[in-house]
Amino acid sequence: MAGVESEQVLDGLRRQARKLVADLAGPVRRVRLRSGESVLEVEWHDPAAPAPRAGAEPVGARIEEPARQAAPVDRPAVRAPVVGTFYRAPEPGAMPFVAVGDVVRPGQVVGIVEAMKLMNEVTAGQAGRVVEVLVDDGKPVEYDQPLIALEPVTGQDG
């Protein structure tokens, strides 16, 4: 019975953490919850701080530096809704949601970001043709990090 109660507590914490992150202003870098002794820790990105250097490790976490971090400024991109691990397909071995050359529509699922054992759908905010996948499958991503670069499409494009 203790295992079931423990899972219920974890599920409740996950729901609360997801709601908390959605309600907080600004990009959240890390949320840490603990049931015993009730600890809640939220860390925001400092926009004035320099980006972490490759090989640098914050206390209590290991963050891999993505090889490609940003889409060119002149084209739109689908961005990470939360901090987590980016997956291009719904499950291992499955076809990716989208590939370079595909035309996506607003609201279409283009990937998943796993955060705290929750699978968060990544959806396109606008129509466009996928011109580049900026993050490799299974790599860590930060909040609002560009994941997929798009090229706007006109009515006759797709």
Short mmCIF file of N, CA and C in Angstrom, two decimals:
data_model
loop_
_atom_site.label_atom_id
_atom_site.label_comp_id
_atom_site.label_asym_id
_atom_site.label_seq_id
_atom_site.Cartn_x
_atom_site.Cartn_y
_atom_site.Cartn_z
N MET A 1 0.81 -1.19 0.00
CA MET A 1 0.00 0.00 0.00
C MET A 1 0.86 1.26 0.00
N ALA A 2 2.02 1.20 0.66
CA ALA A 2 2.91 2.36 0.73
C ALA A 2 3.40 2.74 -0.66
N GLY A 3 3.62 1.76 -1.53
CA GLY A 3 4.06 2.04 -2.90
C GLY A 3 3.01 2.81 -3.68
N VAL A 4 1.73 2.44 -3.51
CA VAL A 4 0.64 3.13 -4.19
C VAL A 4 0.53 4.58 -3.69
N GLU A 5 0.61 4.75 -2.37
CA GLU A 5 0.55 6.10 -1.79
C GLU A 5 1.72 6.93 -2.28
N SER A 6 2.90 6.34 -2.35
CA SER A 6 4.08 7.05 -2.82
C SER A 6 3.89 7.51 -4.27
N GLU A 7 3.35 6.64 -5.11
CA GLU A 7 3.07 7.01 -6.50
C GLU A 7 2.04 8.13 -6.58
N GLN A 8 1.02 8.09 -5.73
CA GLN A 8 0.01 9.15 -5.72
C GLN A 8 0.63 10.48 -5.31
N VAL A 9 1.52 10.45 -4.32
CA VAL A 9 2.20 11.67 -3.89
C VAL A 9 3.05 12.22 -5.03
N LEU A 10 3.81 11.33 -5.69
CA LEU A 10 4.64 11.76 -6.82
C LEU A 10 3.79 12.32 -7.95
N ASP A 11 2.68 11.68 -8.26
CA ASP A 11 1.79 12.18 -9.31
C ASP A 11 1.26 13.56 -8.95
N GLY A 12 0.89 13.74 -7.69
CA GLY A 12 0.42 15.05 -7.23
C GLY A 12 1.50 16.11 -7.33
N LEU A 13 2.73 15.74 -6.94
CA LEU A 13 3.85 16.68 -7.04
C LEU A 13 4.12 17.05 -8.49
N ARG A 14 4.06 16.08 -9.39
CA ARG A 14 4.27 16.35 -10.81
C ARG A 14 3.23 17.32 -11.34
N ARG A 15 1.96 17.09 -10.98
CA ARG A 15 0.89 17.99 -11.43
C ARG A 15 1.10 19.40 -10.90
N GLN A 16 1.45 19.49 -9.62
CA GLN A 16 1.67 20.80 -9.02
C GLN A 16 2.88 21.50 -9.64
N ALA A 17 3.94 20.75 -9.91
CA ALA A 17 5.13 21.34 -10.52
C ALA A 17 4.82 21.85 -11.92
N ARG A 18 4.07 21.08 -12.68
CA ARG A 18 3.72 21.49 -14.04
C ARG A 18 2.88 22.77 -14.00
N LYS A 19 1.93 22.84 -13.07
CA LYS A 19 1.10 24.03 -12.92
C LYS A 19 1.95 25.21 -12.47
N LEU A 20 2.84 24.98 -11.53
CA LEU A 20 3.72 26.03 -11.03
C LEU A 20 4.57 26.61 -12.15
N VAL A 21 5.19 25.77 -12.94
CA VAL A 21 6.04 26.23 -14.05
C VAL A 21 5.21 27.01 -15.05
N ALA A 22 3.99 26.56 -15.32
CA ALA A 22 3.12 27.27 -16.26
C ALA A 22 2.72 28.64 -15.73
N ASP A 23 2.57 28.78 -14.41
CA ASP A 23 2.13 30.03 -13.79
C ASP A 23 3.26 31.02 -13.54
N LEU A 24 4.50 30.56 -13.50
CA LEU A 24 5.62 31.44 -13.16
C LEU A 24 5.98 32.35 -14.33
N ALA A 25 6.42 33.55 -14.00
CA ALA A 25 6.86 34.49 -15.03
C ALA A 25 8.31 34.18 -15.38
N GLY A 26 8.62 34.19 -16.66
CA GLY A 26 9.99 34.01 -17.10
C GLY A 26 10.36 32.55 -17.28
N PRO A 27 11.46 32.32 -17.99
CA PRO A 27 11.90 30.95 -18.23
C PRO A 27 12.49 30.31 -16.98
N VAL A 28 11.91 29.21 -16.58
CA VAL A 28 12.39 28.48 -15.40
C VAL A 28 13.48 27.52 -15.84
N ARG A 29 14.57 27.51 -15.11
CA ARG A 29 15.67 26.63 -15.44
C ARG A 29 15.53 25.28 -14.76
N ARG A 30 15.11 25.32 -13.49
CA ARG A 30 15.03 24.08 -12.74
C ARG A 30 13.99 24.21 -11.63
N VAL A 31 13.26 23.13 -11.39
CA VAL A 31 12.34 23.03 -10.26
C VAL A 31 12.73 21.78 -9.50
N ARG A 32 12.88 21.88 -8.20
CA ARG A 32 13.24 20.71 -7.39
C ARG A 32 12.20 20.56 -6.29
N LEU A 33 11.60 19.41 -6.17
CA LEU A 33 10.60 19.13 -5.14
C LEU A 33 11.11 17.98 -4.28
N ARG A 34 10.74 18.00 -3.03
CA ARG A 34 11.07 16.88 -2.14
C ARG A 34 9.90 16.69 -1.21
N SER A 35 9.45 15.49 -1.01
CA SER A 35 8.32 15.21 -0.14
C SER A 35 8.72 15.21 1.33
N GLY A 36 9.79 14.49 1.68
CA GLY A 36 10.27 14.47 3.06
C GLY A 36 10.91 15.79 3.42
N GLU A 37 10.48 16.43 4.50
CA GLU A 37 10.96 17.73 4.94
C GLU A 37 10.51 18.86 4.01
N SER A 38 9.61 18.61 3.10
CA SER A 38 8.95 19.59 2.23
C SER A 38 9.86 20.67 1.67
N VAL A 39 10.58 20.38 0.63
CA VAL A 39 11.46 21.34 -0.03
C VAL A 39 10.91 21.66 -1.40
N LEU A 40 10.84 22.93 -1.75
CA LEU A 40 10.48 23.36 -3.09
C LEU A 40 11.51 24.40 -3.50
N GLU A 41 12.20 24.18 -4.60
CA GLU A 41 13.25 25.08 -5.05
C GLU A 41 13.01 25.40 -6.51
N VAL A 42 12.96 26.67 -6.87
CA VAL A 42 12.74 27.10 -8.25
C VAL A 42 13.92 27.97 -8.64
N GLU A 43 14.51 27.72 -9.81
CA GLU A 43 15.64 28.50 -10.28
C GLU A 43 15.28 29.08 -11.65
N TRP A 44 15.38 30.40 -11.77
CA TRP A 44 15.09 31.06 -13.04
C TRP A 44 16.38 31.29 -13.79
N HIS A 45 16.25 31.42 -15.13
CA HIS A 45 17.38 31.85 -15.94
C HIS A 45 17.62 33.32 -15.66
N ASP A 46 18.85 33.72 -15.55
CA ASP A 46 19.19 35.13 -15.42
C ASP A 46 19.53 35.62 -16.82
N PRO A 47 18.66 36.46 -17.43
CA PRO A 47 18.91 36.89 -18.80
C PRO A 47 20.23 37.64 -18.96
N ALA A 48 20.75 38.25 -17.89
CA ALA A 48 22.00 38.99 -17.97
C ALA A 48 23.22 38.09 -17.83
N ALA A 49 23.00 36.87 -17.32
CA ALA A 49 24.13 35.96 -17.10
C ALA A 49 24.55 35.32 -18.41
N PRO A 50 25.86 35.07 -18.55
CA PRO A 50 26.32 34.39 -19.77
C PRO A 50 25.83 32.95 -19.81
N ALA A 51 25.74 32.40 -21.00
CA ALA A 51 25.31 31.01 -21.16
C ALA A 51 26.32 30.09 -20.51
N PRO A 52 25.89 28.92 -19.99
CA PRO A 52 26.84 28.01 -19.36
C PRO A 52 27.88 27.53 -20.37
N ARG A 53 29.12 27.41 -19.92
CA ARG A 53 30.20 26.94 -20.78
C ARG A 53 30.13 25.42 -20.89
N ALA A 54 30.60 24.92 -22.01
CA ALA A 54 30.66 23.47 -22.17
C ALA A 54 31.53 22.90 -21.07
N GLY A 55 31.06 21.87 -20.41
CA GLY A 55 31.81 21.23 -19.34
C GLY A 55 31.50 21.80 -17.96
N ALA A 56 30.85 22.96 -17.89
CA ALA A 56 30.49 23.54 -16.59
C ALA A 56 29.30 22.77 -16.03
N GLU A 57 29.32 22.51 -14.74
CA GLU A 57 28.23 21.77 -14.12
C GLU A 57 27.67 22.55 -12.94
N PRO A 58 26.38 22.94 -13.00
CA PRO A 58 25.77 23.55 -11.83
C PRO A 58 25.68 22.51 -10.71
N VAL A 59 25.60 22.99 -9.48
CA VAL A 59 25.50 22.08 -8.34
C VAL A 59 24.26 21.22 -8.48
N GLY A 60 24.41 19.91 -8.38
CA GLY A 60 23.28 18.99 -8.38
C GLY A 60 22.71 18.66 -9.74
N ALA A 61 23.33 19.11 -10.81
CA ALA A 61 22.76 18.81 -12.13
C ALA A 61 23.87 18.74 -13.16
N ARG A 62 23.63 17.99 -14.20
CA ARG A 62 24.55 17.94 -15.32
C ARG A 62 23.76 18.37 -16.55
N ILE A 63 24.24 19.40 -17.20
CA ILE A 63 23.56 19.92 -18.39
C ILE A 63 24.52 19.78 -19.56
N GLU A 64 24.08 19.09 -20.60
CA GLU A 64 24.89 18.96 -21.79
C GLU A 64 24.67 20.19 -22.66
N GLU A 65 25.74 20.72 -23.21
CA GLU A 65 25.65 21.88 -24.07
C GLU A 65 25.22 21.42 -25.46
N PRO A 66 24.05 21.85 -25.94
CA PRO A 66 23.61 21.45 -27.28
C PRO A 66 24.56 21.99 -28.34
N ALA A 67 24.82 21.20 -29.38
CA ALA A 67 25.73 21.62 -30.43
C ALA A 67 25.16 22.79 -31.22
N ARG A 68 23.88 22.75 -31.50
CA ARG A 68 23.23 23.84 -32.24
C ARG A 68 22.21 24.46 -31.31
N GLN A 69 22.33 25.79 -31.07
CA GLN A 69 21.47 26.38 -30.07
C GLN A 69 20.38 27.27 -30.61
N ALA A 70 20.55 27.88 -31.74
CA ALA A 70 19.56 28.87 -32.14
C ALA A 70 19.29 28.81 -33.62
N ALA A 71 18.05 29.12 -33.98
CA ALA A 71 17.68 29.26 -35.37
C ALA A 71 18.11 30.65 -35.80
N PRO A 72 18.45 30.84 -37.08
CA PRO A 72 18.75 32.18 -37.54
C PRO A 72 17.59 33.11 -37.22
N VAL A 73 17.93 34.35 -36.93
CA VAL A 73 16.94 35.33 -36.49
C VAL A 73 15.87 35.58 -37.55
N ASP A 74 16.21 35.42 -38.83
CA ASP A 74 15.28 35.77 -39.90
C ASP A 74 14.24 34.70 -40.21
N ARG A 75 14.24 33.58 -39.52
CA ARG A 75 13.20 32.57 -39.77
C ARG A 75 12.59 32.10 -38.45
N PRO A 76 11.30 31.75 -38.52
CA PRO A 76 10.61 31.30 -37.30
C PRO A 76 11.08 29.91 -36.87
N ALA A 77 10.82 29.59 -35.62
CA ALA A 77 11.20 28.29 -35.09
C ALA A 77 10.15 27.81 -34.10
N VAL A 78 10.03 26.50 -33.98
CA VAL A 78 9.23 25.88 -32.93
C VAL A 78 10.16 25.79 -31.73
N ARG A 79 9.68 26.23 -30.56
CA ARG A 79 10.54 26.34 -29.38
C ARG A 79 10.09 25.38 -28.27
N ALA A 80 11.02 25.05 -27.40
CA ALA A 80 10.74 24.14 -26.29
C ALA A 80 9.79 24.80 -25.29
N PRO A 81 8.70 24.10 -24.93
CA PRO A 81 7.75 24.67 -23.97
C PRO A 81 8.23 24.57 -22.52
N VAL A 82 9.17 23.67 -22.25
CA VAL A 82 9.68 23.44 -20.90
C VAL A 82 11.13 22.95 -21.00
N VAL A 83 11.81 22.92 -19.87
CA VAL A 83 13.14 22.32 -19.78
C VAL A 83 12.95 20.81 -19.73
N GLY A 84 13.74 20.07 -20.48
CA GLY A 84 13.61 18.61 -20.45
C GLY A 84 14.44 17.96 -21.53
N THR A 85 13.98 16.79 -21.98
CA THR A 85 14.65 16.02 -23.02
C THR A 85 13.76 15.98 -24.26
N PHE A 86 14.33 16.38 -25.40
CA PHE A 86 13.57 16.46 -26.65
C PHE A 86 13.57 15.11 -27.37
N TYR A 87 12.39 14.70 -27.82
CA TYR A 87 12.25 13.48 -28.62
C TYR A 87 11.51 13.82 -29.91
N ARG A 88 12.03 13.34 -31.02
CA ARG A 88 11.44 13.62 -32.33
C ARG A 88 10.30 12.68 -32.68
N ALA A 89 10.19 11.53 -31.98
CA ALA A 89 9.19 10.51 -32.30
C ALA A 89 8.38 10.18 -31.05
N PRO A 90 7.18 9.62 -31.25
CA PRO A 90 6.33 9.30 -30.11
C PRO A 90 6.87 8.17 -29.23
N GLU A 91 7.74 7.32 -29.77
CA GLU A 91 8.36 6.24 -29.00
C GLU A 91 9.61 5.79 -29.73
N PRO A 92 10.53 5.13 -29.03
CA PRO A 92 11.76 4.67 -29.67
C PRO A 92 11.46 3.78 -30.88
N GLY A 93 12.16 4.03 -31.97
CA GLY A 93 12.00 3.23 -33.18
C GLY A 93 10.88 3.69 -34.09
N ALA A 94 10.02 4.59 -33.62
CA ALA A 94 8.91 5.09 -34.44
C ALA A 94 9.42 6.18 -35.38
N MET A 95 8.63 6.45 -36.41
CA MET A 95 8.96 7.52 -37.35
C MET A 95 8.86 8.87 -36.62
N PRO A 96 9.74 9.82 -36.94
CA PRO A 96 9.65 11.15 -36.33
C PRO A 96 8.32 11.83 -36.68
N PHE A 97 7.89 12.72 -35.79
CA PHE A 97 6.67 13.48 -36.04
C PHE A 97 6.79 14.26 -37.34
N VAL A 98 7.95 14.90 -37.56
CA VAL A 98 8.19 15.67 -38.79
C VAL A 98 9.62 15.46 -39.25
N ALA A 99 9.85 15.74 -40.53
CA ALA A 99 11.18 15.65 -41.12
C ALA A 99 11.42 16.90 -41.96
N VAL A 100 12.66 17.17 -42.29
CA VAL A 100 12.99 18.31 -43.14
C VAL A 100 12.20 18.20 -44.44
N GLY A 101 11.57 19.30 -44.83
CA GLY A 101 10.76 19.34 -46.04
C GLY A 101 9.27 19.23 -45.78
N ASP A 102 8.88 18.70 -44.60
CA ASP A 102 7.46 18.59 -44.26
C ASP A 102 6.86 19.98 -44.05
N VAL A 103 5.60 20.13 -44.42
CA VAL A 103 4.86 21.35 -44.13
C VAL A 103 4.01 21.08 -42.89
N VAL A 104 4.13 21.97 -41.90
CA VAL A 104 3.36 21.82 -40.66
C VAL A 104 2.32 22.92 -40.58
N ARG A 105 1.26 22.64 -39.84
CA ARG A 105 0.18 23.61 -39.64
C ARG A 105 0.17 24.02 -38.17
N PRO A 106 -0.41 25.16 -37.85
CA PRO A 106 -0.46 25.58 -36.44
C PRO A 106 -1.15 24.51 -35.59
N GLY A 107 -0.54 24.22 -34.44
CA GLY A 107 -1.11 23.24 -33.52
C GLY A 107 -0.68 21.81 -33.79
N GLN A 108 0.03 21.57 -34.88
CA GLN A 108 0.47 20.21 -35.20
C GLN A 108 1.61 19.80 -34.26
N VAL A 109 1.55 18.57 -33.76
CA VAL A 109 2.61 18.05 -32.88
C VAL A 109 3.85 17.77 -33.74
N VAL A 110 4.98 18.33 -33.30
CA VAL A 110 6.23 18.16 -34.04
C VAL A 110 7.31 17.47 -33.20
N GLY A 111 7.01 17.22 -31.92
CA GLY A 111 7.97 16.56 -31.04
C GLY A 111 7.41 16.46 -29.64
N ILE A 112 8.24 15.95 -28.73
CA ILE A 112 7.87 15.80 -27.32
C ILE A 112 9.06 16.26 -26.48
N VAL A 113 8.77 16.94 -25.38
CA VAL A 113 9.81 17.23 -24.39
C VAL A 113 9.39 16.54 -23.10
N GLU A 114 10.24 15.61 -22.65
CA GLU A 114 9.98 14.91 -21.40
C GLU A 114 10.55 15.74 -20.26
N ALA A 115 9.70 16.04 -19.28
CA ALA A 115 10.13 16.78 -18.11
C ALA A 115 9.49 16.16 -16.88
N MET A 116 10.29 15.72 -15.95
CA MET A 116 9.79 15.11 -14.71
C MET A 116 8.82 13.96 -15.00
N LYS A 117 9.20 13.12 -15.94
CA LYS A 117 8.42 11.94 -16.35
C LYS A 117 7.08 12.30 -16.99
N LEU A 118 6.90 13.56 -17.37
CA LEU A 118 5.70 13.98 -18.11
C LEU A 118 6.10 14.23 -19.55
N MET A 119 5.29 13.74 -20.47
CA MET A 119 5.55 13.96 -21.88
C MET A 119 4.75 15.18 -22.33
N ASN A 120 5.45 16.25 -22.68
CA ASN A 120 4.83 17.51 -23.11
C ASN A 120 4.90 17.61 -24.62
N GLU A 121 3.75 17.70 -25.26
CA GLU A 121 3.74 17.83 -26.71
C GLU A 121 4.33 19.17 -27.12
N VAL A 122 5.11 19.15 -28.18
CA VAL A 122 5.65 20.37 -28.77
C VAL A 122 4.86 20.59 -30.04
N THR A 123 4.18 21.73 -30.14
CA THR A 123 3.34 22.00 -31.30
C THR A 123 3.83 23.23 -32.05
N ALA A 124 3.59 23.22 -33.34
CA ALA A 124 3.95 24.36 -34.18
C ALA A 124 3.01 25.51 -33.86
N GLY A 125 3.56 26.70 -33.73
CA GLY A 125 2.74 27.88 -33.47
C GLY A 125 2.24 28.54 -34.74
N GLN A 126 2.82 28.14 -35.86
CA GLN A 126 2.42 28.72 -37.15
C GLN A 126 2.71 27.71 -38.25
N ALA A 127 2.14 27.98 -39.41
CA ALA A 127 2.39 27.11 -40.55
C ALA A 127 3.79 27.37 -41.07
N GLY A 128 4.40 26.35 -41.63
CA GLY A 128 5.72 26.51 -42.21
C GLY A 128 6.27 25.19 -42.72
N ARG A 129 7.34 25.30 -43.47
CA ARG A 129 8.04 24.10 -43.98
C ARG A 129 9.26 23.89 -43.08
N VAL A 130 9.46 22.66 -42.62
CA VAL A 130 10.59 22.33 -41.77
C VAL A 130 11.86 22.43 -42.62
N VAL A 131 12.77 23.35 -42.23
CA VAL A 131 14.03 23.50 -42.98
C VAL A 131 15.22 22.91 -42.22
N GLU A 132 15.08 22.76 -40.88
CA GLU A 132 16.17 22.17 -40.12
C GLU A 132 15.66 21.74 -38.75
N VAL A 133 16.11 20.57 -38.32
CA VAL A 133 15.86 20.12 -36.95
C VAL A 133 17.11 20.52 -36.18
N LEU A 134 16.95 21.43 -35.20
CA LEU A 134 18.08 22.06 -34.53
C LEU A 134 18.61 21.28 -33.33
N VAL A 135 17.84 20.30 -32.84
CA VAL A 135 18.24 19.54 -31.66
C VAL A 135 18.13 18.05 -31.99
N ASP A 136 19.17 17.31 -31.67
CA ASP A 136 19.16 15.86 -31.91
C ASP A 136 18.20 15.16 -30.95
N ASP A 137 17.69 14.04 -31.38
CA ASP A 137 16.78 13.23 -30.58
C ASP A 137 17.45 12.80 -29.28
N GLY A 138 16.71 12.95 -28.18
CA GLY A 138 17.21 12.50 -26.88
C GLY A 138 18.15 13.48 -26.19
N LYS A 139 18.26 14.70 -26.71
CA LYS A 139 19.16 15.69 -26.12
C LYS A 139 18.40 16.62 -25.18
N PRO A 140 19.09 17.12 -24.14
CA PRO A 140 18.44 18.07 -23.22
C PRO A 140 18.21 19.41 -23.90
N VAL A 141 17.11 20.06 -23.52
CA VAL A 141 16.78 21.38 -24.05
C VAL A 141 16.39 22.30 -22.91
N GLU A 142 16.54 23.58 -23.14
CA GLU A 142 16.16 24.61 -22.19
C GLU A 142 14.82 25.20 -22.59
N TYR A 143 14.16 25.87 -21.67
CA TYR A 143 12.91 26.56 -21.95
C TYR A 143 13.13 27.56 -23.08
N ASP A 144 12.23 27.58 -24.06
CA ASP A 144 12.21 28.52 -25.18
C ASP A 144 13.36 28.33 -26.17
N GLN A 145 14.09 27.22 -26.06
CA GLN A 145 15.17 26.93 -27.00
C GLN A 145 14.56 26.55 -28.36
N PRO A 146 15.07 27.11 -29.46
CA PRO A 146 14.58 26.70 -30.78
C PRO A 146 14.87 25.22 -31.03
N LEU A 147 13.85 24.49 -31.48
CA LEU A 147 13.99 23.06 -31.73
C LEU A 147 13.96 22.74 -33.22
N ILE A 148 13.04 23.41 -33.92
CA ILE A 148 12.84 23.14 -35.34
C ILE A 148 12.70 24.46 -36.07
N ALA A 149 13.54 24.68 -37.09
CA ALA A 149 13.49 25.91 -37.87
C ALA A 149 12.47 25.74 -38.98
N LEU A 150 11.66 26.78 -39.16
CA LEU A 150 10.61 26.76 -40.18
C LEU A 150 10.86 27.85 -41.22
N GLU A 151 10.34 27.61 -42.40
CA GLU A 151 10.31 28.60 -43.45
C GLU A 151 8.83 28.89 -43.69
N PRO A 152 8.42 30.15 -43.64
CA PRO A 152 7.00 30.44 -43.86
C PRO A 152 6.55 29.90 -45.22
N VAL A 153 5.31 29.46 -45.28
CA VAL A 153 4.74 28.96 -46.54
C VAL A 153 3.64 29.87 -46.99
N THR A 154 3.52 30.00 -48.30
CA THR A 154 2.43 30.78 -48.86
C THR A 154 1.32 29.81 -49.24
N GLY A 155 0.19 30.34 -49.64
CA GLY A 155 -0.97 29.50 -49.99
C GLY A 155 -0.66 28.45 -51.02
N GLN A 156 0.21 28.75 -51.99
CA GLN A 156 0.49 27.75 -53.03
C GLN A 156 1.57 26.75 -52.63
N ASP A 157 2.29 27.01 -51.50
CA ASP A 157 3.36 26.10 -51.08
C ASP A 157 2.84 24.80 -50.48
N GLY A 158 1.74 24.85 -49.83
CA GLY A 158 1.44 23.60 -49.18
C GLY A 158 0.11 23.50 -48.64
#
